[in-house]
Coordinates of C-alpha atoms in Angstrom, one line a residue:
Chain P
M1 CA 22.1 11.9 24.8
L2 CA 23.8 8.9 25.1
T3 CA 26.8 8.1 26.3
R4 CA 29.0 5.9 25.1
R5 CA 28.3 3.2 28.1
S6 CA 24.4 3.4 27.4
F7 CA 25.4 2.7 23.4
F8 CA 26.9 0.5 24.0
A9 CA 24.6 -1.8 26.3
R10 CA 21.5 -0.7 23.9
S11 CA 23.4 -2.4 21.0
G12 CA 25.3 -5.4 22.2
L13 CA 28.5 -4.2 21.3
G14 CA 29.4 -4.6 24.6
L15 CA 29.4 -8.5 24.2
M16 CA 31.9 -8.1 21.1
A17 CA 33.9 -5.1 23.2
A18 CA 34.3 -8.6 25.5
A19 CA 35.4 -10.5 23.3
G20 CA 38.4 -8.0 21.6
M21 CA 36.2 -8.1 18.8
P22 CA 38.1 -6.1 16.0
S23 CA 38.2 -2.5 14.6
M24 CA 35.8 -3.4 11.6
F25 CA 33.1 -1.8 13.9
A26 CA 34.8 1.6 14.1
S27 CA 31.5 2.8 11.5
A28 CA 29.1 1.0 12.6
V29 CA 29.2 2.8 16.1
S30 CA 30.3 5.7 14.6
A31 CA 27.2 5.4 11.9
Q32 CA 25.0 5.6 15.5
D33 CA 25.7 9.3 14.8
A34 CA 23.5 9.8 11.6
T35 CA 20.1 10.8 12.5
A36 CA 17.4 8.4 12.1
A37 CA 15.1 9.6 10.9
G38 CA 12.2 8.2 11.6
Q39 CA 8.4 8.5 9.6
T40 CA 7.7 12.0 8.8
P41 CA 3.7 12.5 9.1
S42 CA 1.9 12.9 5.8
K43 CA 0.8 17.3 4.8
A44 CA -2.3 15.5 2.6
P45 CA -4.8 17.6 4.1
F46 CA -8.0 14.7 3.8
K47 CA -8.0 11.4 5.4
L48 CA -7.9 8.1 4.8
G49 CA -11.1 6.0 5.6
F50 CA -13.8 3.4 4.2
A51 CA -17.0 3.8 2.5
G52 CA -19.5 1.4 5.2
F53 CA -21.0 -1.1 1.5
T54 CA -17.2 -2.5 1.6
F55 CA -18.2 -4.8 4.6
C56 CA -21.8 -5.5 2.8
K57 CA -21.8 -8.4 3.4
F58 CA -20.2 -8.1 7.8
K59 CA -21.8 -7.3 10.9
L60 CA -21.0 -4.6 12.2
D61 CA -18.7 -6.3 15.4
E62 CA -16.7 -7.6 12.0
T63 CA -16.4 -5.2 10.5
L64 CA -14.5 -2.6 13.0
K65 CA -12.2 -5.4 13.6
M66 CA -11.6 -5.6 9.8
I67 CA -10.9 -1.9 9.9
K68 CA -8.8 -1.5 12.7
S69 CA -6.9 -4.5 11.1
V70 CA -5.2 -2.0 9.1
D71 CA -5.3 1.0 10.9
V72 CA -7.5 2.8 9.4
H73 CA -10.4 5.1 11.7
Y74 CA -12.7 6.8 9.8
L75 CA -16.1 5.5 8.6
C76 CA -19.0 6.4 7.0
I77 CA -22.3 4.3 8.4
K78 CA -23.6 2.9 6.2
D79 CA -27.8 1.9 7.0
F80 CA -26.8 -1.9 7.0
H81 CA -25.1 -1.1 10.4
L82 CA -26.8 1.5 11.9
P83 CA -30.8 1.2 10.9
L84 CA -32.5 4.5 9.8
N85 CA -35.0 4.2 12.8
S86 CA -32.1 4.0 15.1
T87 CA -33.1 5.1 18.9
P88 CA -30.4 7.7 20.7
E89 CA -29.6 4.5 23.0
Q90 CA -28.7 2.5 19.7
I91 CA -26.2 5.5 18.0
A92 CA -24.8 5.9 21.3
A93 CA -23.9 2.6 21.1
F94 CA -23.3 2.3 18.2
H95 CA -20.3 5.1 18.6
E96 CA -19.0 3.3 21.8
K97 CA -18.6 0.2 19.4
C98 CA -16.5 2.2 17.4
K99 CA -14.6 3.8 19.7
S100 CA -13.6 0.2 20.8
F101 CA -11.7 -0.5 18.1
G102 CA -10.3 3.3 17.4
V103 CA -13.3 4.2 14.6
T104 CA -15.2 7.8 14.0
G105 CA -18.3 7.4 11.8
Y106 CA -17.8 10.8 9.9
G107 CA -20.9 10.9 7.9
V108 CA -24.5 8.5 7.0
G109 CA -25.2 7.0 3.6
P110 CA -24.8 6.5 0.8
I111 CA -28.9 7.4 1.6
Y112 CA -31.3 6.9 -0.9
M113 CA -34.2 8.7 -1.1
N114 CA -37.5 9.2 -3.5
S115 CA -39.6 11.4 -1.2
A116 CA -39.8 14.7 1.1
D117 CA -40.0 11.9 3.8
E118 CA -37.1 9.8 3.4
A119 CA -34.9 13.2 2.4
K120 CA -36.3 14.9 6.3
R121 CA -35.8 11.7 8.1
A122 CA -32.1 11.6 6.6
F123 CA -31.1 14.4 7.9
E124 CA -32.2 13.2 11.1
Y125 CA -31.2 10.2 11.5
A126 CA -27.9 12.3 10.8
K127 CA -28.1 15.3 13.2
K128 CA -28.9 12.5 15.8
C129 CA -25.0 10.4 14.6
G130 CA -24.5 13.7 15.0
V131 CA -22.4 14.0 11.9
K132 CA -21.9 16.6 9.1
V133 CA -22.0 15.1 5.4
L134 CA -25.1 13.4 4.3
V135 CA -23.8 10.8 1.7
G136 CA -27.4 10.8 -0.7
V137 CA -29.6 9.7 -3.3
P138 CA -32.1 12.2 -4.1
C139 CA -34.4 10.6 -6.8
E140 CA -38.3 9.8 -7.9
D141 CA -40.0 7.8 -9.4
G142 CA -39.7 7.7 -13.2
T143 CA -39.4 5.8 -16.6
V144 CA -36.6 4.5 -19.2
N145 CA -36.8 2.6 -22.0
G146 CA -40.5 1.8 -20.7
K147 CA -39.3 0.3 -17.3
K148 CA -39.3 1.6 -13.8
K149 CA -36.5 2.9 -12.5
R150 CA -35.6 5.8 -9.9
V151 CA -34.7 8.6 -11.7
A152 CA -32.6 11.9 -10.3
S153 CA -34.5 14.1 -9.4
R154 CA -34.2 18.2 -9.2
K155 CA -37.5 18.5 -7.5
L156 CA -36.6 16.4 -3.8
L157 CA -33.1 18.7 -4.6
E158 CA -35.3 21.4 -4.1
T159 CA -36.5 19.8 -0.4
V160 CA -32.7 18.9 0.3
D161 CA -31.8 23.2 -0.1
G162 CA -34.9 23.8 2.0
L163 CA -32.9 21.6 4.9
V164 CA -30.0 22.3 4.6
K165 CA -31.1 25.8 5.7
E166 CA -32.5 24.4 8.5
Y167 CA -30.2 21.8 9.7
G168 CA -27.3 24.7 9.0
D169 CA -24.2 21.9 9.1
I170 CA -25.2 19.3 8.0
R171 CA -23.3 18.7 4.7
Y172 CA -26.1 17.5 1.7
A173 CA -23.0 14.7 -0.7
I174 CA -24.6 13.0 -3.5
H175 CA -23.3 10.2 -4.6
N176 CA -22.7 9.3 -8.7
H177 CA -23.4 6.0 -10.0
G178 CA -21.1 5.9 -13.4
P179 CA -22.7 4.4 -16.8
D180 CA -24.7 1.7 -15.3
M181 CA -27.0 4.0 -14.1
P182 CA -27.2 6.9 -16.5
E183 CA -30.3 8.1 -15.1
L184 CA -28.9 8.1 -11.7
F185 CA -26.3 10.6 -11.3
P186 CA -23.8 8.9 -13.8
T187 CA -21.3 11.6 -12.5
G188 CA -20.0 14.5 -11.1
D189 CA -20.7 16.7 -13.4
S190 CA -24.8 15.3 -13.5
A191 CA -25.3 16.1 -10.3
I192 CA -23.4 19.4 -10.3
E193 CA -25.5 20.7 -13.1
M194 CA -28.5 20.0 -11.0
I195 CA -27.4 21.3 -8.0
K196 CA -25.3 24.8 -9.5
D197 CA -27.8 27.4 -8.1
L198 CA -29.2 25.4 -5.4
D199 CA -26.8 26.0 -2.0
K200 CA -23.8 25.8 -1.5
R201 CA -24.1 22.9 0.6
I202 CA -25.7 20.6 -1.4
G203 CA -22.4 18.7 -3.1
L204 CA -20.6 15.7 -4.3
C205 CA -18.8 12.3 -3.0
L206 CA -17.3 11.9 -6.1
D207 CA -16.6 8.3 -6.7
I208 CA -13.9 8.0 -8.7
G209 CA -14.3 4.9 -10.2
H210 CA -18.0 5.7 -11.6
Q211 CA -16.5 8.8 -12.7
F212 CA -13.6 7.3 -14.8
R213 CA -15.8 4.1 -16.2
F214 CA -18.0 6.3 -17.6
G215 CA -14.8 7.4 -19.5
A216 CA -14.6 11.5 -17.4
D217 CA -11.8 12.3 -15.3
P218 CA -11.4 12.2 -11.4
V219 CA -8.9 14.6 -12.0
K220 CA -11.1 17.5 -13.6
A221 CA -14.2 16.5 -11.0
I222 CA -11.6 17.2 -8.4
T223 CA -10.7 20.3 -9.2
D224 CA -14.0 21.8 -11.1
Y225 CA -16.0 21.0 -7.9
K226 CA -14.0 21.3 -5.4
D227 CA -16.2 24.0 -3.5
R228 CA -18.8 21.5 -3.9
L229 CA -16.5 17.9 -3.2
F230 CA -17.2 16.8 0.4
D231 CA -16.5 13.2 0.5
L232 CA -14.8 10.8 -1.9
H233 CA -15.5 7.1 -3.1
L234 CA -12.2 6.0 -3.0
K235 CA -12.4 2.9 -5.8
N236 CA -9.6 1.4 -8.9
V237 CA -11.0 0.0 -12.0
S238 CA -10.3 -2.0 -15.0
E239 CA -11.1 0.4 -17.3
N240 CA -12.7 3.3 -18.6
T241 CA -15.7 2.1 -19.8
R242 CA -18.7 0.3 -18.0
K243 CA -17.3 -2.8 -18.7
G244 CA -13.9 -1.4 -16.2
G245 CA -14.5 -3.9 -12.5
A246 CA -13.6 -3.0 -9.5
M247 CA -9.2 -3.6 -9.5
P248 CA -7.0 -3.0 -5.8
L249 CA -6.4 0.0 -5.9
P250 CA -2.1 -0.3 -7.6
R251 CA -3.5 -2.2 -9.9
G252 CA -6.4 -0.2 -12.6
K253 CA -6.4 2.7 -14.7
I254 CA -7.1 5.6 -12.3
D255 CA -3.9 7.3 -12.0
L256 CA -4.6 8.2 -8.0
V257 CA -1.5 9.7 -6.8
A258 CA -2.8 12.5 -10.0
V259 CA -5.5 12.1 -7.9
V260 CA -3.9 12.5 -4.5
K261 CA -2.2 16.2 -6.2
A262 CA -5.1 17.3 -7.3
L263 CA -7.1 16.3 -4.0
C264 CA -3.8 18.2 -2.5
A265 CA -4.1 21.2 -4.7
V266 CA -7.6 22.1 -3.9
N267 CA -7.1 21.7 0.4
Y268 CA -9.6 18.9 0.6
T269 CA -10.2 18.3 3.7
G270 CA -12.9 15.7 4.3
C271 CA -12.4 11.4 3.7
C272 CA -11.4 9.6 1.0
S273 CA -13.2 6.3 1.9
L274 CA -12.3 3.4 0.3
E275 CA -15.5 2.1 -1.5
Y276 CA -13.7 -1.5 -2.3
E277 CA -16.0 -3.9 -4.0
R278 CA -14.4 -7.0 -5.0
D279 CA -14.1 -10.5 -3.6
M280 CA -16.5 -8.7 -1.5
A281 CA -17.0 -11.5 1.1
D282 CA -13.8 -12.4 1.8
P283 CA -11.9 -8.5 0.8
M284 CA -9.5 -8.6 3.1
L285 CA -6.6 -9.0 1.3
G286 CA -7.4 -6.3 -1.6
I287 CA -8.2 -4.3 1.1
A288 CA -5.4 -4.3 2.7
E289 CA -3.7 -3.9 -0.7
S290 CA -5.3 -0.2 -1.4
I291 CA -4.8 0.6 2.1
G292 CA -1.2 0.2 2.3
Y293 CA -1.3 1.9 -1.1
F294 CA -3.3 4.7 -0.5
R295 CA -1.3 5.5 2.5
G296 CA 1.9 5.7 0.8
L297 CA 0.6 8.4 -1.8
M298 CA -0.5 10.6 1.0
D299 CA 3.3 9.9 3.1
S300 CA 5.0 10.7 -0.4
V301 CA 2.8 13.8 -0.4
R302 CA 6.0 16.5 1.4
Chain B
M1 CA -12.7 9.0 -32.3
L2 CA -16.4 8.3 -30.7
T3 CA -19.7 9.1 -33.3
R4 CA -22.2 10.5 -30.9
R5 CA -23.8 7.2 -31.6
S6 CA -21.3 4.6 -30.4
F7 CA -21.4 7.3 -27.3
F8 CA -24.1 7.1 -26.4
A9 CA -24.6 3.4 -26.9
R10 CA -21.3 3.0 -24.6
S11 CA -22.3 5.0 -22.1
G12 CA -26.0 3.7 -21.9
L13 CA -27.2 7.0 -22.1
G14 CA -29.2 5.8 -25.6
L15 CA -31.7 5.1 -22.0
M16 CA -32.2 8.2 -21.6
A17 CA -32.8 9.8 -24.4
A18 CA -35.4 8.0 -25.1
A19 CA -37.0 8.4 -22.3
G20 CA -37.0 12.1 -22.8
M21 CA -34.3 12.6 -19.9
P22 CA -33.7 16.5 -18.8
S23 CA -30.3 18.2 -20.0
M24 CA -28.9 17.6 -16.5
F25 CA -27.0 15.5 -17.8
A26 CA -25.2 18.1 -20.4
S27 CA -22.3 18.2 -18.4
A28 CA -21.8 14.6 -18.2
V29 CA -20.9 14.3 -21.4
S30 CA -19.0 16.9 -22.6
A31 CA -16.9 15.5 -19.5
Q32 CA -16.7 12.4 -22.1
D33 CA -14.0 14.5 -23.4
A34 CA -12.1 14.9 -21.1
T35 CA -9.0 12.4 -20.9
A36 CA -8.5 9.6 -19.3
A37 CA -5.1 9.4 -17.8
G38 CA -4.5 6.6 -16.5
Q39 CA -2.3 5.9 -14.4
T40 CA 1.5 6.7 -14.8
P41 CA 4.5 3.6 -15.2
S42 CA 6.7 4.3 -11.6
K43 CA 10.0 6.4 -12.7
A44 CA 11.9 4.9 -9.5
P45 CA 14.6 2.6 -11.2
F46 CA 14.4 -0.3 -8.5
K47 CA 12.2 -3.6 -9.0
L48 CA 10.1 -4.5 -6.1
G49 CA 10.0 -8.2 -4.5
F50 CA 10.3 -11.3 -2.4
A51 CA 12.9 -12.3 0.0
G52 CA 12.5 -16.0 0.3
F53 CA 13.4 -15.3 4.5
T54 CA 9.4 -14.6 4.7
F55 CA 8.3 -17.3 3.1
C56 CA 9.7 -19.6 5.3
K57 CA 6.8 -21.7 6.8
F58 CA 5.9 -22.7 2.8
K59 CA 6.1 -25.1 0.2
L60 CA 7.0 -23.1 -3.4
D61 CA 3.3 -24.0 -4.5
E62 CA 2.1 -21.7 -1.4
T63 CA 4.8 -19.4 -1.4
L64 CA 4.8 -18.9 -5.4
K65 CA 0.5 -18.3 -5.4
M66 CA 1.3 -15.8 -2.0
I67 CA 3.9 -13.4 -4.3
K68 CA 1.8 -13.6 -7.7
S69 CA -2.2 -12.8 -5.0
V70 CA 0.1 -9.1 -4.6
D71 CA 1.1 -9.3 -7.9
V72 CA 4.6 -9.3 -7.0
H73 CA 7.6 -10.3 -9.8
Y74 CA 10.7 -11.0 -7.9
L75 CA 12.4 -13.5 -5.7
C76 CA 15.9 -14.4 -3.9
I77 CA 15.7 -17.9 -3.4
K78 CA 16.9 -19.4 -0.3
D79 CA 17.7 -23.2 0.0
F80 CA 14.5 -24.4 1.6
H81 CA 12.8 -24.3 -1.4
L82 CA 15.3 -25.1 -3.4
P83 CA 18.3 -26.7 -1.7
L84 CA 22.2 -25.8 -1.9
N85 CA 22.4 -29.2 -3.3
S86 CA 19.7 -29.5 -6.6
T87 CA 20.8 -30.9 -9.4
P88 CA 20.1 -29.3 -13.2
E89 CA 16.7 -30.8 -14.0
Q90 CA 15.8 -29.5 -10.1
I91 CA 16.5 -26.3 -10.8
A92 CA 15.1 -26.2 -13.9
A93 CA 12.2 -27.2 -13.2
F94 CA 11.9 -24.4 -10.1
H95 CA 12.4 -21.9 -12.6
E96 CA 9.7 -23.4 -14.9
K97 CA 7.4 -24.0 -11.3
C98 CA 7.9 -19.9 -11.0
K99 CA 7.8 -18.6 -14.4
S100 CA 4.1 -20.4 -14.4
F101 CA 3.5 -17.8 -11.9
G102 CA 4.7 -15.1 -13.3
V103 CA 7.8 -15.0 -11.4
T104 CA 11.7 -15.0 -11.8
G105 CA 14.2 -15.9 -9.5
Y106 CA 16.9 -13.0 -9.7
G107 CA 19.7 -14.0 -6.8
V108 CA 20.1 -16.4 -4.1
G109 CA 20.1 -15.9 -0.5
P110 CA 21.0 -15.6 2.5
I111 CA 23.4 -18.1 2.4
Y112 CA 25.4 -18.9 5.2
M113 CA 29.5 -20.1 4.3
N114 CA 32.1 -21.1 7.4
S115 CA 34.3 -21.8 5.1
A116 CA 36.5 -21.7 1.7
D117 CA 34.7 -24.3 0.4
E118 CA 30.8 -23.5 1.3
A119 CA 31.8 -20.3 0.0
K120 CA 32.8 -22.0 -4.0
R121 CA 29.6 -24.2 -3.2
A122 CA 27.5 -21.2 -3.4
F123 CA 29.3 -19.7 -5.8
E124 CA 28.4 -22.9 -8.1
Y125 CA 24.7 -23.0 -6.8
A126 CA 24.6 -19.4 -7.8
K127 CA 25.8 -20.0 -11.2
K128 CA 23.5 -23.0 -12.2
C129 CA 20.7 -21.1 -10.8
G130 CA 21.3 -18.5 -13.4
V131 CA 21.3 -15.5 -11.3
K132 CA 23.5 -12.5 -10.8
V133 CA 23.3 -12.0 -7.2
L134 CA 24.8 -14.1 -4.5
V135 CA 23.6 -12.6 -1.1
G136 CA 25.9 -13.9 1.8
V137 CA 27.3 -14.4 5.3
P138 CA 30.6 -14.8 5.1
C139 CA 31.7 -16.8 9.1
E140 CA 33.9 -18.3 10.7
D141 CA 33.4 -20.4 14.4
G142 CA 34.4 -18.2 17.1
T143 CA 33.9 -17.2 20.2
V144 CA 32.0 -14.9 21.7
N145 CA 32.1 -13.3 25.6
G146 CA 32.7 -17.4 26.2
K147 CA 30.6 -18.5 24.2
K148 CA 31.1 -20.0 20.7
K149 CA 28.9 -17.9 17.1
R150 CA 29.8 -17.8 14.0
V151 CA 31.8 -14.7 13.2
A152 CA 31.7 -12.2 10.4
S153 CA 35.2 -13.0 8.5
R154 CA 37.8 -11.3 6.9
K155 CA 40.1 -14.4 5.4
L156 CA 37.0 -16.0 4.1
L157 CA 36.0 -12.9 2.3
E158 CA 39.9 -12.8 0.8
T159 CA 38.4 -16.0 -1.3
V160 CA 35.0 -14.5 -1.7
D161 CA 36.9 -12.1 -3.5
G162 CA 38.8 -14.7 -5.8
L163 CA 35.9 -15.8 -6.4
V164 CA 33.7 -13.2 -7.9
K165 CA 37.1 -12.8 -10.5
E166 CA 36.2 -16.9 -10.9
Y167 CA 32.6 -16.5 -12.1
G168 CA 32.5 -13.0 -13.7
D169 CA 29.0 -11.4 -13.3
I170 CA 28.1 -12.7 -9.4
R171 CA 27.8 -9.7 -7.3
Y172 CA 28.3 -10.8 -3.8
A173 CA 25.9 -9.2 -1.7
I174 CA 26.6 -8.8 2.3
H175 CA 23.7 -9.8 4.1
N176 CA 23.8 -7.4 7.6
H177 CA 22.3 -8.7 11.2
G178 CA 21.6 -5.7 13.5
P179 CA 21.9 -5.3 17.4
D180 CA 21.1 -8.6 17.6
M181 CA 24.5 -10.1 16.3
P182 CA 27.2 -7.3 15.9
E183 CA 29.7 -9.6 15.8
L184 CA 28.4 -10.8 12.1
F185 CA 27.9 -8.2 10.3
P186 CA 25.3 -5.5 12.7
T187 CA 24.9 -2.8 10.0
G188 CA 26.0 -2.5 6.1
D189 CA 29.0 -0.3 8.0
S190 CA 30.1 -2.4 9.5
A191 CA 30.3 -4.9 6.7
I192 CA 31.5 -1.9 4.1
E193 CA 34.5 -1.7 6.8
M194 CA 35.6 -5.2 5.8
I195 CA 35.8 -5.5 2.5
K196 CA 36.2 -2.0 1.1
D197 CA 39.5 -3.3 -0.2
L198 CA 37.5 -5.7 -2.2
D199 CA 36.8 -6.0 -5.2
K200 CA 33.8 -4.0 -6.2
R201 CA 31.7 -7.1 -6.5
I202 CA 31.9 -7.3 -3.0
G203 CA 28.4 -5.7 -1.3
L204 CA 25.4 -5.2 0.9
C205 CA 22.1 -6.6 1.4
L206 CA 20.9 -3.9 3.0
D207 CA 18.7 -5.1 5.3
I208 CA 17.3 -1.5 6.4
G209 CA 15.3 -3.5 9.3
H210 CA 18.6 -4.4 11.0
Q211 CA 20.8 -0.9 10.3
F212 CA 18.2 1.1 11.6
R213 CA 18.0 -1.1 14.8
F214 CA 21.1 -0.5 15.3
G215 CA 21.0 2.6 15.3
A216 CA 21.8 3.9 12.0
D217 CA 20.5 5.2 9.1
P218 CA 19.4 3.1 6.3
V219 CA 19.1 6.2 3.9
K220 CA 21.9 7.0 4.6
A221 CA 24.0 3.9 4.6
I222 CA 21.8 3.6 0.4
T223 CA 23.9 7.1 -0.3
D224 CA 27.4 5.9 1.0
Y225 CA 27.0 2.8 0.2
K226 CA 25.6 3.2 -3.1
D227 CA 28.7 1.6 -5.7
R228 CA 28.3 -1.3 -3.4
L229 CA 25.1 -1.7 -3.1
F230 CA 23.5 -4.9 -4.6
D231 CA 20.1 -5.9 -2.8
L232 CA 18.0 -4.7 -0.3
H233 CA 15.8 -5.9 2.5
L234 CA 13.0 -4.3 2.8
K235 CA 11.5 -4.0 5.8
N236 CA 10.0 -2.2 9.1
V237 CA 10.8 -2.4 12.8
S238 CA 8.8 -0.2 15.6
E239 CA 12.1 2.2 17.4
N240 CA 15.3 1.9 15.9
T241 CA 16.8 0.2 18.5
R242 CA 17.5 -3.9 19.6
K243 CA 13.8 -3.4 21.0
G244 CA 12.6 -2.7 17.5
G245 CA 10.3 -5.4 16.4
A246 CA 8.4 -5.7 12.8
M247 CA 5.9 -3.9 11.6
P248 CA 3.8 -3.8 8.4
L249 CA 5.7 -1.1 6.0
P250 CA 3.1 2.2 6.7
R251 CA 3.7 1.5 10.4
G252 CA 7.3 1.5 11.2
K253 CA 9.1 4.2 12.1
I254 CA 12.0 4.2 9.1
D255 CA 10.8 6.9 6.7
L256 CA 10.2 5.1 3.8
V257 CA 9.9 7.8 1.3
A258 CA 12.7 9.2 2.3
V259 CA 14.1 5.3 1.4
V260 CA 12.5 5.8 -2.0
K261 CA 13.8 9.0 -3.1
A262 CA 17.9 8.2 -1.9
L263 CA 16.8 4.7 -3.9
C264 CA 15.9 6.6 -6.8
A265 CA 19.2 9.4 -6.5
V266 CA 21.5 7.0 -6.5
N267 CA 19.7 5.2 -9.4
Y268 CA 19.4 1.4 -7.7
T269 CA 18.8 -0.7 -10.5
G270 CA 18.4 -3.6 -7.9
C271 CA 15.3 -5.2 -6.3
C272 CA 14.0 -4.1 -2.6
S273 CA 12.6 -7.4 -1.5
L274 CA 10.3 -7.7 1.2
E275 CA 11.2 -9.7 4.5
Y276 CA 8.6 -9.1 6.7
E277 CA 8.7 -10.9 9.1
R278 CA 5.9 -10.6 11.9
D279 CA 2.9 -13.0 11.9
M280 CA 5.1 -15.9 10.0
A281 CA 2.6 -17.9 9.4
D282 CA -0.2 -16.0 8.2
P283 CA 1.7 -13.7 6.9
M284 CA -0.6 -12.4 4.1
L285 CA -2.4 -8.9 5.9
G286 CA 0.4 -7.4 6.1
I287 CA 2.5 -8.4 3.4
A288 CA -1.0 -7.2 1.4
E289 CA -0.6 -3.9 3.6
S290 CA 3.3 -3.6 3.3
I291 CA 3.6 -4.3 -1.2
G292 CA 0.2 -1.8 -1.4
Y293 CA 2.2 0.8 0.8
F294 CA 5.7 0.6 -0.8
R295 CA 3.9 0.7 -4.5
G296 CA 2.1 3.8 -3.2
L297 CA 5.5 5.3 -2.2
M298 CA 7.0 3.5 -5.9
D299 CA 4.3 4.8 -8.1
S300 CA 4.8 8.6 -6.4
V301 CA 8.3 8.9 -7.9
R302 CA 7.8 10.8 -11.3

């Protein structure tokens, strides 16, 4: 407890007392007795992070500096920052560098995988990286409207089913792509439809922006697929159609307050990782506004 | 309502249908039926703005560009952007320029006033500017600890009492300065103590940062002085002592969630104006994070 003397010294009122200042400050002094509460930690069960793709135009050092500048501590690692064929030494050096910026690489991906070999390699990479979430896009060569395309692959998911059993504690999260890629998991729903009879360690990295651009409701997906929700790409978009473009989080049409409430309701304990795809060569202003906004939503959970 | 055909065209699923894609997309289609709710407007009764002092190192054009970049629309005008001796033509040009950036100058100040003449001039300026809030620091020459200082002036407040009656619809908001200036309204409380018997149009521009740095509770001040709360300088600080330095809003010690709740509880209808005093030569990153954060708090009010 402060003594009267130390309080005066601390508050600068000693000067006033010396100057014989009048009683106008009496109530200011009594206000000192009020509890200056300080910020209460968020009760949101999930973490705030970044999808590595946000920084596709930046090297690792620049990326980590940018992440630190907005006081974020989790990153889903993209292969342009840590190649799939990295040695254990390179991986250790990567993690060491992340740590020096206060950042933890919590997952890897999205990784496109087009064969059983590529799927195996991705799991091995995730294991070597020491992460428990592998964001993947399991595909095979196909034809859409006469054009060659990578299409969603049930066959490869059956391979993945074996891999999650083999690796044990690595969860596989399918990333959805919205209306631009109807053949490659446009929505979380389309992924769930394809995995519902497979191992429960296969689930979603729900991209709420693409979900919304498809015309689907991210809140419904979070609620319906809560047991399969392993990662989340956080974004906002200008409209719920294919035309919907990336926006700073406070300015889009997705009701992120409802998203946060839904994530709390299902006790989501993973990351909400900002994938910011606007002004990608100079994104920090939008990133800062977005991170600030989501923190505001998280802090409002009490 | 969308027909099946138009839906397919819109969603891009026409491509898939043509390619004979399997039933994996069935649930994606049904998800279309879900209501994509869209963002609900904030029910917070107050507005988000800027204290002009935030941009003390920038000319008006730069300032307005910066304000627009974070989608804010209210500015309390500082005299370095619009001098007190501006002509009606200069004031009209100022407002026109603000309008071109989607910004409204809603108040003026803080204006230091050291005499009845200066007080009169400030009211005349506010009237010519067409604003209803005049943020002021009513002072007189004094001596503190043997040094000449501007000190809070009851005498000048009695002049202001006449001026609010004369001008009718201009409210006078005293800005508090925290522990650095114990002689010049360190807290809202010290201002209230000096004006409690004066016209109700004399009240506070509560600087919550200085209030907190003094060791007082901003939430208590908002609640206790709700009828005299005409403007608010929004900030966060690193600690509740004189050493407390400016921080981005999500990172300081003031519980801004509680501040927002209190402002809603008292139905505050004025502005919360960010006065960001960190990295003032290059403040946009911290400003964007701060504005995003406060919007998140505001949007969480439902």
